[in-house]
């Protein structure tokens, strides 16, 4: 019997990280059905050339180990920022001697402050493995679904061996932005992602995207790389993501500074995303500055972890004359606080240049919060007539929407967000399984619940 092996290695090793892909992986795995049409579904990880069944995806709840894991995650993020700093300094160096000295200093510092401590933490964490996973022999006919962010993983040779042993490989594609818009990322990440996509192009038997928009982009890329005839032998499909914030805690308190943002009668526009270039925060600030200049009293609340290539933006926010008056920024909100923001904001604003899905849109609209977004294909796919759209060529377009909504109280979308419907994480997980199995020929088409805008 074919089994569906859904891979979640990175989230298993870093259960405290809660960015977009990690949120997707965690929710899909937690809602994974035991079986579909007689096909067993198993959450798996690949560690040091071996396959394991996941017994517990999250941390064990033992303070020492959980604290060590949290510290390790923070240390990894700090190491990445240190590497980014080295990259920026290296680009500014014109002397070969200076660049060499900078590289040696970087390597020695990284070894002492990051590499050695992280290796020690990894060894200690090995003691948790028997309680969180167990060995799982693979079988010919198994289908391995690479759900997690695998471009920085070290299991490529093992995955290739599984394929030689008769295991099918299915790649979940979140977006192709590092390929199509490399200017938004560090050169090293672009290089790593390109290497991964080259590998997945050679390795995968099928591709499951998180939107119809990305599915079409993946098919086009494969046709260019492999030729139409070879691409025709592969399959391409998509599933949509859910919307629940699964890390909310009943007894957790909302960030006090956040509650004060919503205590005044002025409308609050919420932006939720990592702080990085393609999210287009500069356009957002330009638009609100124009609205404020016209007399708007609207507030802008920016929520999101600090990402990359955002030093100038952060300086602009921190030095802004409206900071903590009409402009607010939060970089480490819990799910409980984020839920409060979604529940009390007047509208979501999302001016991204490009997205693979746009999870905050679904999270907001599912809670009845109307959304304004850039006029890009994926937002049209998700929001349809229930969203208001603006042109990224001119910030005044968004400013006009803000002012009109503030003055009239009428949200400028063709249809009321209260009529909009979407699937939850349980249905999203089932969609992934059912559509994957349908494409590998294991089950007949299953009647699925369609949300309001599903093609």
Tab-separated table of C-alpha atoms in Angstrom:
chain	number	residue	atom	x	y	z
A	1	UNK	CA	0.000	0.000	0.000
A	2	UNK	CA	1.269	3.459	-0.864
A	3	UNK	CA	1.889	5.742	2.104
A	4	UNK	CA	2.043	9.515	2.044
A	5	UNK	CA	5.130	10.704	3.957
A	6	UNK	CA	4.799	14.425	4.706
A	7	UNK	CA	8.190	15.945	5.566
A	8	UNK	CA	8.563	18.621	8.275
A	9	UNK	CA	12.273	18.501	9.183
A	10	UNK	CA	13.010	22.205	9.672
A	11	UNK	CA	9.974	22.862	11.867
A	12	UNK	CA	10.746	19.716	13.874
A	13	UNK	CA	14.238	21.029	14.576
A	14	UNK	CA	13.055	24.621	15.184
A	15	UNK	CA	9.560	24.348	16.733
A	16	UNK	CA	9.636	27.843	18.210
A	17	UNK	CA	10.044	29.658	14.883
A	18	UNK	CA	6.706	31.115	13.739
A	19	UNK	CA	7.178	32.782	10.360
A	20	UNK	CA	4.971	32.109	7.339
A	21	UNK	CA	6.251	28.731	6.084
A	22	UNK	CA	6.737	27.418	9.616
A	23	UNK	CA	3.141	28.330	10.445
A	24	UNK	CA	1.927	26.467	7.345
A	25	UNK	CA	3.980	23.343	8.048
A	26	UNK	CA	2.985	23.187	11.705
A	27	UNK	CA	-0.724	23.547	10.988
A	28	UNK	CA	-0.776	21.115	8.072
A	29	UNK	CA	1.060	18.480	10.116
A	30	UNK	CA	-1.104	18.995	13.196
A	31	UNK	CA	-4.244	18.567	11.057
A	32	UNK	CA	-2.872	15.746	8.901
A	33	UNK	CA	-5.513	12.985	8.481
A	34	UNK	CA	-4.494	9.490	9.568
A	35	UNK	CA	-5.505	8.127	6.186
A	36	UNK	CA	-7.384	9.045	3.019
A	37	UNK	CA	-9.085	6.379	0.920
A	38	UNK	CA	-7.022	3.713	2.666
A	39	UNK	CA	-3.698	5.507	2.162
A	40	UNK	CA	-1.833	6.126	5.433
A	41	UNK	CA	-0.555	9.678	6.014
A	42	UNK	CA	2.582	9.980	8.151
A	43	UNK	CA	4.507	13.049	9.286
A	44	UNK	CA	8.225	12.374	8.829
A	45	UNK	CA	11.629	13.985	9.248
A	46	UNK	CA	14.946	13.173	7.605
A	47	UNK	CA	17.901	13.375	9.974
A	48	UNK	CA	21.471	12.379	9.172
A	49	UNK	CA	20.505	10.065	6.322
A	50	UNK	CA	17.629	8.325	8.098
A	51	UNK	CA	13.844	8.553	7.973
A	52	UNK	CA	11.813	9.011	11.159
A	53	UNK	CA	8.118	9.045	11.999
A	54	UNK	CA	7.214	12.170	13.989
A	55	UNK	CA	5.719	11.390	17.390
A	56	UNK	CA	5.637	14.988	18.617
A	57	UNK	CA	6.264	17.957	16.362
A	58	UNK	CA	6.467	20.573	19.116
A	59	UNK	CA	8.874	20.835	22.023
A	60	UNK	CA	8.597	18.369	24.913
A	61	UNK	CA	7.588	20.872	27.572
A	62	UNK	CA	10.739	20.230	29.634
A	63	UNK	CA	11.997	23.697	30.652
A	64	UNK	CA	15.707	22.954	30.182
A	65	UNK	CA	15.367	21.424	26.717
A	66	UNK	CA	12.722	23.918	25.581
A	67	UNK	CA	14.821	26.834	26.791
A	68	UNK	CA	17.888	25.447	25.056
A	69	UNK	CA	15.927	24.991	21.839
A	70	UNK	CA	14.596	28.543	22.017
A	71	UNK	CA	18.082	29.887	22.692
A	72	UNK	CA	19.435	27.867	19.760
A	73	UNK	CA	16.815	29.345	17.429
A	74	UNK	CA	17.645	32.874	18.518
A	75	UNK	CA	21.356	32.181	18.150
A	76	UNK	CA	20.785	30.922	14.594
A	77	UNK	CA	18.897	34.108	13.694
A	78	UNK	CA	21.654	36.205	15.268
A	79	UNK	CA	24.242	34.258	13.279
A	80	UNK	CA	22.306	35.009	10.100
A	81	UNK	CA	22.207	38.734	10.893
A	82	UNK	CA	25.937	38.667	11.635
A	83	UNK	CA	26.506	37.056	8.234
A	84	UNK	CA	24.351	39.775	6.615
A	85	UNK	CA	26.486	42.435	8.325
A	86	UNK	CA	29.632	40.777	6.982
A	87	UNK	CA	28.109	40.747	3.482
A	88	UNK	CA	27.372	44.478	3.628
A	89	UNK	CA	30.852	45.334	4.897
A	90	UNK	CA	32.458	43.069	2.308
A	91	UNK	CA	30.626	44.877	-0.497
A	92	UNK	CA	32.023	48.194	0.710
A	93	UNK	CA	35.643	47.024	0.866
A	94	UNK	CA	37.737	47.989	-2.129
A	95	UNK	CA	41.054	46.555	-0.940
A	96	UNK	CA	41.783	42.831	-1.314
A	97	UNK	CA	43.837	42.897	1.890
A	98	UNK	CA	41.000	44.542	3.818
A	99	UNK	CA	38.488	42.050	2.454
A	100	UNK	CA	40.727	39.142	3.431
A	101	UNK	CA	41.191	40.516	6.935
A	102	UNK	CA	37.443	41.071	7.246
A	103	UNK	CA	36.769	37.487	6.138
A	104	UNK	CA	39.231	36.035	8.662
A	105	UNK	CA	37.733	38.137	11.454
A	106	UNK	CA	34.233	37.026	10.435
A	107	UNK	CA	35.185	33.328	10.374
A	108	UNK	CA	36.902	33.431	13.770
A	109	UNK	CA	34.042	35.339	15.390
A	110	UNK	CA	31.382	33.108	13.806
A	111	UNK	CA	33.235	29.984	14.947
A	112	UNK	CA	33.584	31.120	18.556
A	113	UNK	CA	30.217	32.832	19.003
A	114	UNK	CA	27.926	30.767	16.799
A	115	UNK	CA	29.259	27.562	15.229
A	116	UNK	CA	30.657	25.920	18.367
A	117	UNK	CA	27.704	26.816	20.666
A	118	UNK	CA	25.196	25.688	18.036
A	119	UNK	CA	26.955	22.355	17.626
A	120	UNK	CA	26.893	21.814	21.393
A	121	UNK	CA	23.197	22.666	21.501
A	122	UNK	CA	22.546	20.231	18.660
A	123	UNK	CA	24.299	17.438	20.572
A	124	UNK	CA	22.282	18.091	23.715
A	125	UNK	CA	19.074	18.148	21.683
A	126	UNK	CA	19.886	14.677	20.349
A	127	UNK	CA	18.726	13.315	23.730
A	128	UNK	CA	15.182	14.471	22.912
A	129	UNK	CA	14.925	12.604	19.621
A	130	UNK	CA	13.727	9.192	20.889
A	131	UNK	CA	10.801	10.910	22.619
A	132	UNK	CA	9.837	12.989	19.570
A	133	UNK	CA	10.396	10.569	16.675
A	134	UNK	CA	11.026	6.897	15.853
A	135	UNK	CA	12.801	5.180	12.909
A	136	UNK	CA	10.576	4.474	9.904
A	137	UNK	CA	11.664	2.116	7.097
A	138	UNK	CA	10.645	3.364	3.671
A	139	UNK	CA	8.865	1.232	1.092
A	140	UNK	CA	8.684	1.262	-2.718
A	141	UNK	CA	5.571	3.181	-3.722
A	142	UNK	CA	5.731	5.621	-0.807
A	143	UNK	CA	5.217	9.250	-1.767
A	144	UNK	CA	7.493	11.746	0.014
A	145	UNK	CA	5.938	15.219	0.156
A	146	UNK	CA	8.614	17.863	0.811
A	147	UNK	CA	6.370	20.262	2.721
A	148	UNK	CA	9.002	22.139	4.715
A	149	UNK	CA	11.526	24.751	3.579
A	150	UNK	CA	14.090	22.273	2.276
A	151	UNK	CA	16.409	24.607	0.342
A	152	UNK	CA	18.731	24.933	3.338
A	153	UNK	CA	18.596	21.245	4.300
A	154	UNK	CA	21.307	18.600	4.019
A	155	UNK	CA	19.104	15.618	3.112
A	156	UNK	CA	19.330	15.896	-0.686
A	157	UNK	CA	21.513	12.768	-1.150
A	158	UNK	CA	19.194	10.764	1.114
A	159	UNK	CA	16.104	11.934	-0.796
A	160	UNK	CA	17.795	10.878	-4.035
A	161	UNK	CA	18.451	7.435	-2.538
A	162	UNK	CA	14.793	7.162	-1.551
A	163	UNK	CA	13.832	7.913	-5.145
A	164	UNK	CA	16.190	5.212	-6.432
A	165	UNK	CA	14.440	2.850	-4.012
A	166	UNK	CA	11.069	3.560	-5.581
A	167	UNK	CA	9.790	6.453	-3.429
A	168	UNK	CA	7.995	9.221	-5.317
A	169	UNK	CA	9.055	12.816	-4.614
A	170	UNK	CA	6.504	15.628	-4.424
A	171	UNK	CA	7.731	19.219	-3.992
A	172	UNK	CA	5.562	21.782	-2.239
A	173	UNK	CA	6.347	25.202	-3.747
A	174	UNK	CA	5.524	28.317	-1.728
A	175	UNK	CA	6.774	30.805	-4.296
A	176	UNK	CA	9.523	31.376	-6.853
A	177	UNK	CA	10.309	34.928	-5.783
A	178	UNK	CA	14.090	34.438	-5.313
A	179	UNK	CA	14.131	33.313	-8.980
A	180	UNK	CA	11.778	35.907	-10.419
A	181	UNK	CA	12.641	38.885	-8.157
A	182	UNK	CA	16.193	38.289	-6.830
A	183	UNK	CA	16.623	41.986	-6.018
A	184	UNK	CA	14.550	41.490	-2.865
A	185	UNK	CA	17.010	39.035	-1.281
A	186	UNK	CA	20.637	38.678	-0.287
A	187	UNK	CA	22.837	37.236	-3.005
A	188	UNK	CA	23.632	34.160	-0.914
A	189	UNK	CA	19.960	33.246	-0.400
A	190	UNK	CA	19.305	33.670	-4.127
A	191	UNK	CA	22.212	31.362	-4.848
A	192	UNK	CA	20.997	28.748	-2.353
A	193	UNK	CA	17.419	28.892	-3.638
A	194	UNK	CA	18.549	28.593	-7.263
A	195	UNK	CA	20.627	25.551	-6.354
A	196	UNK	CA	17.659	24.003	-4.575
A	197	UNK	CA	15.311	24.644	-7.487
A	198	UNK	CA	17.797	23.095	-9.905
A	199	UNK	CA	17.848	20.041	-7.615
A	200	UNK	CA	14.082	19.853	-7.225
A	201	UNK	CA	13.689	20.214	-11.011
A	202	UNK	CA	15.812	17.094	-11.483
A	203	UNK	CA	14.301	15.185	-8.572
A	204	UNK	CA	10.568	15.789	-8.123
A	205	UNK	CA	7.865	13.792	-9.883
A	206	UNK	CA	5.174	16.373	-9.159
A	207	UNK	CA	4.697	19.874	-7.805
A	208	UNK	CA	2.095	21.078	-5.327
A	209	UNK	CA	1.910	24.886	-5.061
A	210	UNK	CA	0.057	26.934	-2.439
A	211	UNK	CA	-1.968	28.831	-5.039
A	212	UNK	CA	-3.069	28.514	-8.648
A	213	UNK	CA	-0.902	31.547	-9.422
A	214	UNK	CA	2.268	29.817	-8.178
A	215	UNK	CA	1.276	26.528	-9.834
A	216	UNK	CA	1.203	28.255	-13.217
A	217	UNK	CA	4.563	29.927	-12.540
A	218	UNK	CA	6.130	26.577	-11.609
A	219	UNK	CA	4.781	24.905	-14.737
A	220	UNK	CA	6.210	27.732	-16.860
A	221	UNK	CA	9.624	27.451	-15.166
A	222	UNK	CA	9.758	23.692	-15.732
A	223	UNK	CA	8.790	24.077	-19.382
A	224	UNK	CA	11.638	26.555	-19.843
A	225	UNK	CA	14.181	24.395	-18.010
A	226	UNK	CA	13.201	20.938	-19.244
A	227	UNK	CA	11.347	21.683	-22.452
A	228	UNK	CA	7.586	21.259	-22.979
A	229	UNK	CA	7.792	17.514	-23.701
A	230	UNK	CA	9.701	16.636	-20.514
A	231	UNK	CA	7.584	18.976	-18.383
A	232	UNK	CA	4.476	17.242	-19.710
A	233	UNK	CA	5.509	14.032	-17.918
A	234	UNK	CA	5.268	15.806	-14.553
A	235	UNK	CA	2.152	16.952	-12.727
A	236	UNK	CA	1.287	20.362	-11.271
A	237	UNK	CA	-1.426	21.211	-8.765
A	238	UNK	CA	-2.122	23.471	-5.801
A	239	UNK	CA	-3.847	23.667	-2.441
A	240	UNK	CA	-4.878	26.684	-0.398
A	241	UNK	CA	-3.812	27.561	3.133
A	242	UNK	CA	-5.941	27.865	6.271
A	243	UNK	CA	-6.269	30.822	8.589
A	244	UNK	CA	-6.380	29.880	12.285
A	245	UNK	CA	-3.705	31.245	14.647
A	246	UNK	CA	-2.835	28.019	16.407
A	247	UNK	CA	-0.387	29.425	18.988
A	248	UNK	CA	-2.922	31.568	20.825
A	249	UNK	CA	-2.927	30.960	24.576
A	250	UNK	CA	-6.116	31.394	26.578
A	251	UNK	CA	-4.315	32.856	29.590
A	252	UNK	CA	-1.807	34.944	27.656
A	253	UNK	CA	-2.016	38.722	27.899
A	254	UNK	CA	-2.067	41.118	24.994
A	255	UNK	CA	0.929	43.423	24.634
A	256	UNK	CA	-0.120	46.515	26.684
A	257	UNK	CA	1.405	48.937	24.186
A	258	UNK	CA	-0.641	47.286	21.438
A	259	UNK	CA	-3.941	47.643	23.291
A	260	UNK	CA	-3.347	51.372	23.637
A	261	UNK	CA	-3.117	51.702	19.840
A	262	UNK	CA	-6.778	50.677	19.575
A	263	UNK	CA	-8.141	52.628	22.560
A	264	UNK	CA	-8.785	55.849	20.614
A	265	UNK	CA	-11.659	56.378	18.146
A	266	UNK	CA	-9.357	56.935	15.136
A	267	UNK	CA	-9.347	54.087	12.565
A	268	UNK	CA	-6.334	51.766	12.719
A	269	UNK	CA	-4.898	50.229	9.528
A	270	UNK	CA	-2.898	47.057	10.173
A	271	UNK	CA	0.046	45.696	8.169
A	272	UNK	CA	1.247	42.179	9.098
A	273	UNK	CA	4.390	40.783	7.491
A	274	UNK	CA	8.107	40.277	7.920
A	275	UNK	CA	9.995	43.556	7.491
A	276	UNK	CA	11.752	43.027	4.149
A	277	UNK	CA	11.896	44.773	0.762
A	278	UNK	CA	9.208	42.998	-1.253
A	279	UNK	CA	6.568	43.799	1.380
A	280	UNK	CA	6.877	47.429	0.223
A	281	UNK	CA	6.637	49.247	3.556
A	282	UNK	CA	8.118	52.384	1.980
A	283	UNK	CA	5.096	52.662	-0.325
A	284	UNK	CA	2.873	52.221	2.730
A	285	UNK	CA	4.573	55.062	4.587
A	286	UNK	CA	4.452	57.265	1.479
A	287	UNK	CA	0.709	56.693	1.185
A	288	UNK	CA	-0.028	57.395	4.838
A	289	UNK	CA	2.132	60.509	4.842
A	290	UNK	CA	0.016	61.810	1.956
A	291	UNK	CA	-3.179	60.921	3.792
A	292	UNK	CA	-1.958	62.629	6.982
A	293	UNK	CA	-1.019	65.714	4.969
A	294	UNK	CA	-4.642	65.857	3.784
A	295	UNK	CA	-5.950	65.813	7.348
A	296	UNK	CA	-6.431	62.083	7.940
A	297	UNK	CA	-6.247	60.987	11.584
A	298	UNK	CA	-5.889	57.290	10.695
A	299	UNK	CA	-3.312	55.241	12.547
A	300	UNK	CA	-0.896	52.789	10.939
A	301	UNK	CA	0.184	49.721	12.923
A	302	UNK	CA	3.048	47.685	11.427
A	303	UNK	CA	3.494	44.185	12.892
A	304	UNK	CA	6.239	41.798	11.818
A	305	UNK	CA	9.627	40.318	12.602
A	306	UNK	CA	12.679	42.191	11.354
A	307	UNK	CA	13.969	40.525	8.203
A	308	UNK	CA	16.659	41.584	5.734
A	309	UNK	CA	17.667	44.614	3.682
A	310	UNK	CA	15.522	46.825	5.892
A	311	UNK	CA	17.997	49.079	7.745
A	312	UNK	CA	16.897	52.209	5.880
A	313	UNK	CA	13.237	51.445	6.449
A	314	UNK	CA	13.728	50.807	10.159
A	315	UNK	CA	15.608	54.106	10.468
A	316	UNK	CA	12.771	55.875	8.642
A	317	UNK	CA	10.192	54.441	11.059
A	318	UNK	CA	12.243	55.065	14.210
A	319	UNK	CA	12.900	58.679	13.221
A	320	UNK	CA	9.403	59.382	11.924
A	321	UNK	CA	7.641	62.420	13.480
A	322	UNK	CA	4.422	60.383	13.786
A	323	UNK	CA	6.051	57.454	15.626
A	324	UNK	CA	3.918	56.395	18.616
A	325	UNK	CA	1.330	59.013	17.666
A	326	UNK	CA	-0.142	57.781	14.396
A	327	UNK	CA	2.591	55.319	13.424
A	328	UNK	CA	3.338	52.207	15.493
A	329	UNK	CA	5.608	49.216	14.948
A	330	UNK	CA	5.741	45.847	16.763
A	331	UNK	CA	8.403	43.278	15.901
A	332	UNK	CA	7.635	40.383	18.239
A	333	UNK	CA	3.885	39.995	18.745
A	334	UNK	CA	2.520	36.696	20.054
A	335	UNK	CA	-0.407	35.028	18.306
A	336	UNK	CA	-2.600	36.241	21.163
A	337	UNK	CA	-1.609	39.847	20.512
A	338	UNK	CA	-1.916	39.381	16.758
A	339	UNK	CA	-5.448	38.067	17.219
A	340	UNK	CA	-6.254	41.201	19.212
A	341	UNK	CA	-4.896	43.372	16.404
A	342	UNK	CA	-6.945	41.546	13.746
A	343	UNK	CA	-10.056	41.844	15.917
A	344	UNK	CA	-9.749	45.592	16.602
A	345	UNK	CA	-8.258	47.052	13.422
A	346	UNK	CA	-10.368	48.919	10.859
A	347	UNK	CA	-8.697	47.350	7.823
A	348	UNK	CA	-5.640	45.399	6.720
A	349	UNK	CA	-3.244	46.989	4.227
A	350	UNK	CA	-0.895	44.809	2.187
A	351	UNK	CA	1.194	46.609	-0.498
A	352	UNK	CA	3.484	43.680	-1.453
A	353	UNK	CA	5.238	43.711	-4.788
A	354	UNK	CA	4.886	39.935	-5.130
A	355	UNK	CA	3.588	37.027	-3.006
A	356	UNK	CA	3.108	33.294	-3.203
A	357	UNK	CA	-0.079	33.462	-1.165
A	358	UNK	CA	-0.443	36.289	1.373
A	359	UNK	CA	-1.410	34.482	4.572
A	360	UNK	CA	-2.222	37.674	6.557
A	361	UNK	CA	-4.957	38.461	4.028
A	362	UNK	CA	-6.725	35.212	4.778
A	363	UNK	CA	-6.138	35.554	8.514
A	364	UNK	CA	-7.646	39.042	8.459
A	365	UNK	CA	-10.589	38.475	6.123
A	366	UNK	CA	-11.603	35.243	7.835
A	367	UNK	CA	-12.088	37.366	10.963
A	368	UNK	CA	-14.225	39.879	9.106
A	369	UNK	CA	-11.452	42.470	8.745
A	370	UNK	CA	-11.637	44.105	5.287
A	371	UNK	CA	-8.403	44.234	3.315
A	372	UNK	CA	-6.718	46.627	0.895
A	373	UNK	CA	-4.011	45.032	-1.218
A	374	UNK	CA	-1.738	45.695	-4.161
A	375	UNK	CA	-3.276	44.758	-7.486
A	376	UNK	CA	-1.309	41.551	-8.127
A	377	UNK	CA	-2.641	38.198	-9.430
A	378	UNK	CA	-2.371	36.236	-6.184
A	379	UNK	CA	-4.372	38.813	-4.224
A	380	UNK	CA	-7.058	38.702	-6.910
A	381	UNK	CA	-7.077	34.911	-6.559
A	382	UNK	CA	-7.604	35.121	-2.808
A	383	UNK	CA	-9.696	38.245	-2.383
A	384	UNK	CA	-11.751	38.427	-5.560
A	385	UNK	CA	-14.397	41.142	-5.306
A	386	UNK	CA	-14.151	41.245	-1.512
A	387	UNK	CA	-10.900	43.257	-1.428
A	388	UNK	CA	-9.990	46.816	-2.392
A	389	UNK	CA	-6.991	47.096	-4.720
A	390	UNK	CA	-4.484	49.861	-5.414
A	391	UNK	CA	-1.845	50.525	-8.047
A	392	UNK	CA	1.752	50.274	-6.817
A	393	UNK	CA	2.877	52.909	-9.320
A	394	UNK	CA	1.336	55.710	-7.271
A	395	UNK	CA	1.034	55.889	-3.422
A	396	UNK	CA	-1.755	58.434	-3.818
A	397	UNK	CA	-4.050	55.584	-4.904
A	398	UNK	CA	-3.807	53.990	-1.453
A	399	UNK	CA	-4.004	57.397	0.237
A	400	UNK	CA	-7.283	58.048	-1.593
A	401	UNK	CA	-8.701	54.712	-0.392
A	402	UNK	CA	-7.706	55.482	3.207
A	403	UNK	CA	-9.250	58.962	3.137
A	404	UNK	CA	-12.470	57.792	1.462
A	405	UNK	CA	-12.947	54.922	3.932
A	406	UNK	CA	-12.256	57.216	6.867
A	407	UNK	CA	-14.744	59.861	5.681
A	408	UNK	CA	-17.615	57.640	4.543
A	409	UNK	CA	-17.244	54.504	6.658
A	410	UNK	CA	-17.920	52.504	3.481
A	411	UNK	CA	-15.175	50.052	2.588
A	412	UNK	CA	-14.284	50.465	-1.120
A	413	UNK	CA	-14.728	46.843	-2.241
A	414	UNK	CA	-17.379	45.511	-4.603
A	415	UNK	CA	-18.655	42.954	-2.076
A	416	UNK	CA	-18.889	42.798	1.725
A	417	UNK	CA	-16.144	40.791	3.437
A	418	UNK	CA	-18.842	39.278	5.687
A	419	UNK	CA	-19.904	37.170	2.689
A	420	UNK	CA	-16.368	35.901	2.017
A	421	UNK	CA	-15.563	32.283	2.958
A	422	UNK	CA	-12.356	30.311	3.211
A	423	UNK	CA	-11.139	26.913	4.320
A	424	UNK	CA	-9.501	26.149	7.691
A	425	UNK	CA	-6.244	24.310	8.322
A	426	UNK	CA	-7.990	20.936	8.625
A	427	UNK	CA	-9.442	21.350	5.149
A	428	UNK	CA	-6.162	22.750	3.821
A	429	UNK	CA	-4.304	19.661	5.050
A	430	UNK	CA	-6.949	17.383	3.554
A	431	UNK	CA	-6.735	19.307	0.270
A	432	UNK	CA	-2.975	18.752	0.119
A	433	UNK	CA	-3.361	15.014	0.733
A	434	UNK	CA	-6.327	14.427	-1.574
A	435	UNK	CA	-4.912	16.385	-4.507
A	436	UNK	CA	-1.498	14.782	-4.148
A	437	UNK	CA	-2.964	11.287	-4.142
A	438	UNK	CA	-5.244	12.129	-7.041
A	439	UNK	CA	-2.234	13.177	-9.115
A	440	UNK	CA	-0.153	10.125	-8.293
A	441	UNK	CA	-3.122	7.985	-9.309
A	442	UNK	CA	-3.916	6.425	-5.947
A	443	UNK	CA	-7.441	7.685	-5.318
A	444	UNK	CA	-10.358	8.937	-7.392
A	445	UNK	CA	-11.327	12.604	-7.304
A	446	UNK	CA	-12.801	13.508	-3.929
A	447	UNK	CA	-15.636	16.000	-3.461
A	448	UNK	CA	-13.930	18.909	-1.673
A	449	UNK	CA	-15.362	21.951	0.018
A	450	UNK	CA	-14.609	24.948	-2.163
A	451	UNK	CA	-14.201	28.381	-0.644
A	452	UNK	CA	-15.752	31.456	-2.170
A	453	UNK	CA	-12.911	32.204	-4.566
A	454	UNK	CA	-11.452	28.804	-5.426
A	455	UNK	CA	-11.118	28.411	-9.226
